Amino acid sequence: MWEDLASIREVVDLSPQKALDSAQNFLIERGYDVTNRTGTTLSMERQDLGSYAEHHGALSLVVVAVPQPEGGVWIMVSGN
């Protein structure tokens, strides 16, 4: 099941690149691998041998850093 997992309620004072760099580093430390990255989107996947993965496949996350007109980004996370 794919769903919105999180969003930050306030604008984060970072560029999209820096926000995604931070998310990428955090998720790599937790066993995720990058599957795709653009200027505003980061897709990652983790192969897990647990019971969830046996029934549903890999754990996937997408982090989107939406640039805001006043500066900074709004961050959304979705996945399974």
mmCIF file of N, CA and C in Angstrom:
data_model
loop_
_atom_site.group_PDB
_atom_site.id
_atom_site.type_symbol
_atom_site.label_atom_id
_atom_site.label_comp_id
_atom_site.label_asym_id
_atom_site.label_seq_id
_atom_site.Cartn_x
_atom_site.Cartn_y
_atom_site.Cartn_z
ATOM 1 N N MET A 1 0.847 -1.179 0.000
ATOM 2 C CA MET A 1 0.000 0.000 0.000
ATOM 3 C C MET A 1 0.891 1.240 0.000
ATOM 4 N N TRP A 2 0.664 2.121 -0.914
ATOM 5 C CA TRP A 2 1.435 3.353 -1.059
ATOM 6 C C TRP A 2 0.672 4.465 -0.376
ATOM 7 N N GLU A 3 1.327 5.205 0.515
ATOM 8 C CA GLU A 3 0.628 6.258 1.239
ATOM 9 C C GLU A 3 1.570 7.395 1.601
ATOM 10 N N ASP A 4 0.970 8.554 1.909
ATOM 11 C CA ASP A 4 1.752 9.673 2.418
ATOM 12 C C ASP A 4 2.175 9.328 3.830
ATOM 13 N N LEU A 5 3.472 9.343 4.087
ATOM 14 C CA LEU A 5 3.984 8.964 5.392
ATOM 15 C C LEU A 5 4.271 10.161 6.276
ATOM 16 N N ALA A 6 4.682 11.266 5.670
ATOM 17 C CA ALA A 6 5.039 12.430 6.477
ATOM 18 C C ALA A 6 5.131 13.666 5.605
ATOM 19 N N SER A 7 4.977 14.790 6.239
ATOM 20 C CA SER A 7 5.306 16.068 5.627
ATOM 21 C C SER A 7 5.692 17.001 6.759
ATOM 22 N N ILE A 8 6.543 17.932 6.458
ATOM 23 C CA ILE A 8 6.965 18.892 7.470
ATOM 24 C C ILE A 8 6.030 20.083 7.380
ATOM 25 N N ARG A 9 5.469 20.485 8.489
ATOM 26 C CA ARG A 9 4.423 21.509 8.510
ATOM 27 C C ARG A 9 4.920 22.911 8.188
ATOM 28 N N GLU A 10 6.218 23.115 8.278
ATOM 29 C CA GLU A 10 6.777 24.431 7.990
ATOM 30 C C GLU A 10 7.804 24.320 6.873
ATOM 31 N N VAL A 11 8.043 25.421 6.226
ATOM 32 C CA VAL A 11 9.055 25.470 5.183
ATOM 33 C C VAL A 11 10.422 25.282 5.834
ATOM 34 N N VAL A 12 11.228 24.431 5.225
ATOM 35 C CA VAL A 12 12.583 24.177 5.695
ATOM 36 C C VAL A 12 13.517 25.101 4.936
ATOM 37 N N ASP A 13 14.377 25.796 5.643
ATOM 38 C CA ASP A 13 15.256 26.789 5.044
ATOM 39 C C ASP A 13 16.496 26.129 4.431
ATOM 40 N N LEU A 14 16.265 25.305 3.418
ATOM 41 C CA LEU A 14 17.327 24.629 2.682
ATOM 42 C C LEU A 14 16.985 24.657 1.196
ATOM 43 N N SER A 15 17.989 24.459 0.381
ATOM 44 C CA SER A 15 17.737 24.273 -1.046
ATOM 45 C C SER A 15 17.208 22.849 -1.238
ATOM 46 N N PRO A 16 16.538 22.585 -2.356
ATOM 47 C CA PRO A 16 16.098 21.208 -2.607
ATOM 48 C C PRO A 16 17.268 20.215 -2.564
ATOM 49 N N GLN A 17 18.398 20.597 -3.136
ATOM 50 C CA GLN A 17 19.562 19.705 -3.150
ATOM 51 C C GLN A 17 20.027 19.368 -1.738
ATOM 52 N N LYS A 18 20.145 20.380 -0.877
ATOM 53 C CA LYS A 18 20.609 20.129 0.497
ATOM 54 C C LYS A 18 19.599 19.301 1.285
ATOM 55 N N ALA A 19 18.309 19.577 1.092
ATOM 56 C CA ALA A 19 17.277 18.809 1.788
ATOM 57 C C ALA A 19 17.322 17.340 1.369
ATOM 58 N N LEU A 20 17.458 17.094 0.070
ATOM 59 C CA LEU A 20 17.524 15.719 -0.415
ATOM 60 C C LEU A 20 18.831 15.039 -0.019
ATOM 61 N N ASP A 21 19.935 15.788 0.004
ATOM 62 C CA ASP A 21 21.207 15.225 0.488
ATOM 63 C C ASP A 21 21.047 14.726 1.917
ATOM 64 N N SER A 22 20.410 15.517 2.755
ATOM 65 C CA SER A 22 20.208 15.152 4.149
ATOM 66 C C SER A 22 19.323 13.911 4.276
ATOM 67 N N ALA A 23 18.215 13.886 3.531
ATOM 68 C CA ALA A 23 17.324 12.720 3.551
ATOM 69 C C ALA A 23 18.048 11.476 3.044
ATOM 70 N N GLN A 24 18.815 11.633 1.975
ATOM 71 C CA GLN A 24 19.544 10.503 1.400
ATOM 72 C C GLN A 24 20.535 9.928 2.403
ATOM 73 N N ASN A 25 21.317 10.777 3.044
ATOM 74 C CA ASN A 25 22.283 10.305 4.034
ATOM 75 C C ASN A 25 21.590 9.579 5.181
ATOM 76 N N PHE A 26 20.490 10.144 5.674
ATOM 77 C CA PHE A 26 19.720 9.542 6.765
ATOM 78 C C PHE A 26 19.221 8.150 6.367
ATOM 79 N N LEU A 27 18.658 8.029 5.172
ATOM 80 C CA LEU A 27 18.087 6.757 4.747
ATOM 81 C C LEU A 27 19.141 5.722 4.388
ATOM 82 N N ILE A 28 20.268 6.145 3.840
ATOM 83 C CA ILE A 28 21.363 5.205 3.557
ATOM 84 C C ILE A 28 21.846 4.568 4.851
ATOM 85 N N GLU A 29 21.933 5.356 5.916
ATOM 86 C CA GLU A 29 22.339 4.823 7.218
ATOM 87 C C GLU A 29 21.357 3.779 7.739
ATOM 88 N N ARG A 30 20.136 3.778 7.217
ATOM 89 C CA ARG A 30 19.105 2.836 7.636
ATOM 90 C C ARG A 30 18.875 1.720 6.622
ATOM 91 N N GLY A 31 19.816 1.568 5.700
ATOM 92 C CA GLY A 31 19.791 0.432 4.797
ATOM 93 C C GLY A 31 19.105 0.639 3.460
ATOM 94 N N TYR A 32 18.732 1.872 3.136
ATOM 95 C CA TYR A 32 18.085 2.149 1.848
ATOM 96 C C TYR A 32 19.131 2.424 0.773
ATOM 97 N N ASP A 33 18.781 2.134 -0.469
ATOM 98 C CA ASP A 33 19.609 2.423 -1.636
ATOM 99 C C ASP A 33 18.867 3.400 -2.537
ATOM 100 N N VAL A 34 19.601 4.304 -3.159
ATOM 101 C CA VAL A 34 19.007 5.264 -4.090
ATOM 102 C C VAL A 34 18.615 4.528 -5.371
ATOM 103 N N THR A 35 17.360 4.720 -5.804
ATOM 104 C CA THR A 35 16.922 4.149 -7.080
ATOM 105 C C THR A 35 16.773 5.218 -8.147
ATOM 106 N N ASN A 36 16.526 6.469 -7.730
ATOM 107 C CA ASN A 36 16.411 7.576 -8.684
ATOM 108 C C ASN A 36 16.512 8.891 -7.921
ATOM 109 N N ARG A 37 17.079 9.878 -8.576
ATOM 110 C CA ARG A 37 17.144 11.201 -7.968
ATOM 111 C C ARG A 37 17.077 12.264 -9.050
ATOM 112 N N THR A 38 16.232 13.269 -8.817
ATOM 113 C CA THR A 38 16.148 14.431 -9.701
ATOM 114 C C THR A 38 16.468 15.653 -8.846
ATOM 115 N N GLY A 39 16.238 16.833 -9.382
ATOM 116 C CA GLY A 39 16.495 18.052 -8.636
ATOM 117 C C GLY A 39 15.603 18.240 -7.426
ATOM 118 N N THR A 40 14.423 17.626 -7.436
ATOM 119 C CA THR A 40 13.477 17.817 -6.324
ATOM 120 C C THR A 40 12.920 16.520 -5.760
ATOM 121 N N THR A 41 13.312 15.371 -6.313
ATOM 122 C CA THR A 41 12.745 14.096 -5.881
ATOM 123 C C THR A 41 13.839 13.065 -5.643
ATOM 124 N N LEU A 42 13.682 12.304 -4.564
ATOM 125 C CA LEU A 42 14.603 11.235 -4.214
ATOM 126 C C LEU A 42 13.789 9.962 -4.008
ATOM 127 N N SER A 43 14.113 8.914 -4.766
ATOM 128 C CA SER A 43 13.454 7.619 -4.609
ATOM 129 C C SER A 43 14.470 6.641 -4.041
ATOM 130 N N MET A 44 14.044 5.907 -3.001
ATOM 131 C CA MET A 44 14.946 4.956 -2.362
ATOM 132 C C MET A 44 14.195 3.667 -2.072
ATOM 133 N N GLU A 45 14.962 2.586 -1.942
ATOM 134 C CA GLU A 45 14.372 1.278 -1.723
ATOM 135 C C GLU A 45 15.254 0.486 -0.773
ATOM 136 N N ARG A 46 14.610 -0.341 0.049
ATOM 137 C CA ARG A 46 15.368 -1.215 0.952
ATOM 138 C C ARG A 46 14.855 -2.638 0.790
ATOM 139 N N GLN A 47 15.769 -3.522 0.495
ATOM 140 C CA GLN A 47 15.428 -4.941 0.439
ATOM 141 C C GLN A 47 15.485 -5.464 1.868
ATOM 142 N N ASP A 48 14.363 -5.906 2.360
ATOM 143 C CA ASP A 48 14.271 -6.371 3.737
ATOM 144 C C ASP A 48 13.863 -7.833 3.720
ATOM 145 N N LEU A 49 14.503 -8.633 4.515
ATOM 146 C CA LEU A 49 14.196 -10.054 4.534
ATOM 147 C C LEU A 49 13.086 -10.399 5.517
ATOM 148 N N GLY A 50 12.466 -9.401 6.103
ATOM 149 C CA GLY A 50 11.403 -9.634 7.073
ATOM 150 C C GLY A 50 10.114 -10.096 6.427
ATOM 151 N N SER A 51 9.116 -10.354 7.250
ATOM 152 C CA SER A 51 7.845 -10.888 6.766
ATOM 153 C C SER A 51 7.105 -9.899 5.869
ATOM 154 N N TYR A 52 7.252 -8.580 6.111
ATOM 155 C CA TYR A 52 6.586 -7.594 5.251
ATOM 156 C C TYR A 52 7.078 -7.734 3.817
ATOM 157 N N ALA A 53 8.382 -7.813 3.650
ATOM 158 C CA ALA A 53 8.957 -7.898 2.307
ATOM 159 C C ALA A 53 8.560 -9.190 1.609
ATOM 160 N N GLU A 54 8.415 -10.268 2.351
ATOM 161 C CA GLU A 54 8.003 -11.532 1.752
ATOM 162 C C GLU A 54 6.630 -11.410 1.101
ATOM 163 N N HIS A 55 5.756 -10.591 1.675
ATOM 164 C CA HIS A 55 4.396 -10.448 1.169
ATOM 165 C C HIS A 55 4.214 -9.254 0.245
ATOM 166 N N HIS A 56 5.027 -8.208 0.422
ATOM 167 C CA HIS A 56 4.790 -6.951 -0.283
ATOM 168 C C HIS A 56 5.963 -6.482 -1.142
ATOM 169 N N GLY A 57 7.094 -7.127 -1.062
ATOM 170 C CA GLY A 57 8.251 -6.694 -1.835
ATOM 171 C C GLY A 57 9.105 -5.690 -1.071
ATOM 172 N N ALA A 58 9.941 -4.988 -1.801
ATOM 173 C CA ALA A 58 10.883 -4.046 -1.201
ATOM 174 C C ALA A 58 10.159 -2.869 -0.543
ATOM 175 N N LEU A 59 10.801 -2.302 0.457
ATOM 176 C CA LEU A 59 10.306 -1.089 1.088
ATOM 177 C C LEU A 59 10.759 0.096 0.242
ATOM 178 N N SER A 60 9.831 0.929 -0.183
ATOM 179 C CA SER A 60 10.148 2.049 -1.065
ATOM 180 C C SER A 60 9.707 3.368 -0.445
ATOM 181 N N LEU A 61 10.527 4.392 -0.623
ATOM 182 C CA LEU A 61 10.216 5.740 -0.152
ATOM 183 C C LEU A 61 10.502 6.747 -1.258
ATOM 184 N N VAL A 62 9.700 7.790 -1.298
ATOM 185 C CA VAL A 62 9.949 8.916 -2.197
ATOM 186 C C VAL A 62 9.918 10.177 -1.339
ATOM 187 N N VAL A 63 10.976 10.958 -1.417
ATOM 188 C CA VAL A 63 11.067 12.230 -0.707
ATOM 189 C C VAL A 63 11.017 13.329 -1.769
ATOM 190 N N VAL A 64 10.096 14.277 -1.586
ATOM 191 C CA VAL A 64 9.950 15.384 -2.531
ATOM 192 C C VAL A 64 10.227 16.686 -1.785
ATOM 193 N N ALA A 65 11.111 17.500 -2.330
ATOM 194 C CA ALA A 65 11.430 18.820 -1.778
ATOM 195 C C ALA A 65 10.875 19.864 -2.741
ATOM 196 N N VAL A 66 9.744 20.458 -2.374
ATOM 197 C CA VAL A 66 9.051 21.406 -3.243
ATOM 198 C C VAL A 66 9.546 22.825 -2.950
ATOM 199 N N PRO A 67 10.248 23.466 -3.901
ATOM 200 C CA PRO A 67 10.734 24.826 -3.676
ATOM 201 C C PRO A 67 9.562 25.785 -3.440
ATOM 202 N N GLN A 68 9.748 26.709 -2.500
ATOM 203 C CA GLN A 68 8.727 27.687 -2.171
ATOM 204 C C GLN A 68 9.121 29.062 -2.708
ATOM 205 N N PRO A 69 8.152 29.865 -3.134
ATOM 206 C CA PRO A 69 8.459 31.175 -3.726
ATOM 207 C C PRO A 69 9.251 32.088 -2.782
ATOM 208 N N GLU A 70 9.003 31.969 -1.490
ATOM 209 C CA GLU A 70 9.699 32.821 -0.523
ATOM 210 C C GLU A 70 11.052 32.258 -0.102
ATOM 211 N N GLY A 71 11.421 31.110 -0.678
ATOM 212 C CA GLY A 71 12.684 30.448 -0.337
ATOM 213 C C GLY A 71 12.433 29.221 0.522
ATOM 214 N N GLY A 72 13.379 28.349 0.546
ATOM 215 C CA GLY A 72 13.234 27.107 1.291
ATOM 216 C C GLY A 72 12.419 26.081 0.529
ATOM 217 N N VAL A 73 12.126 24.966 1.201
ATOM 218 C CA VAL A 73 11.365 23.883 0.583
ATOM 219 C C VAL A 73 10.331 23.330 1.545
ATOM 220 N N TRP A 74 9.294 22.778 0.981
ATOM 221 C CA TRP A 74 8.311 22.004 1.724
ATOM 222 C C TRP A 74 8.621 20.558 1.406
ATOM 223 N N ILE A 75 8.708 19.691 2.416
ATOM 224 C CA ILE A 75 9.139 18.311 2.224
ATOM 225 C C ILE A 75 7.978 17.348 2.464
ATOM 226 N N MET A 76 7.810 16.410 1.524
ATOM 227 C CA MET A 76 6.807 15.353 1.643
ATOM 228 C C MET A 76 7.497 13.999 1.488
ATOM 229 N N VAL A 77 7.016 13.012 2.254
ATOM 230 C CA VAL A 77 7.549 11.649 2.169
ATOM 231 C C VAL A 77 6.379 10.703 1.929
ATOM 232 N N SER A 78 6.509 9.846 0.942
ATOM 233 C CA SER A 78 5.483 8.825 0.719
ATOM 234 C C SER A 78 6.185 7.497 0.467
ATOM 235 N N GLY A 79 5.438 6.428 0.650
ATOM 236 C CA GLY A 79 6.028 5.114 0.430
ATOM 237 C C GLY A 79 5.130 4.005 0.911
ATOM 238 N N ASN A 80 5.708 2.832 0.961
ATOM 239 C CA ASN A 80 4.971 1.676 1.441
ATOM 240 C C ASN A 80 5.565 1.236 2.755
#
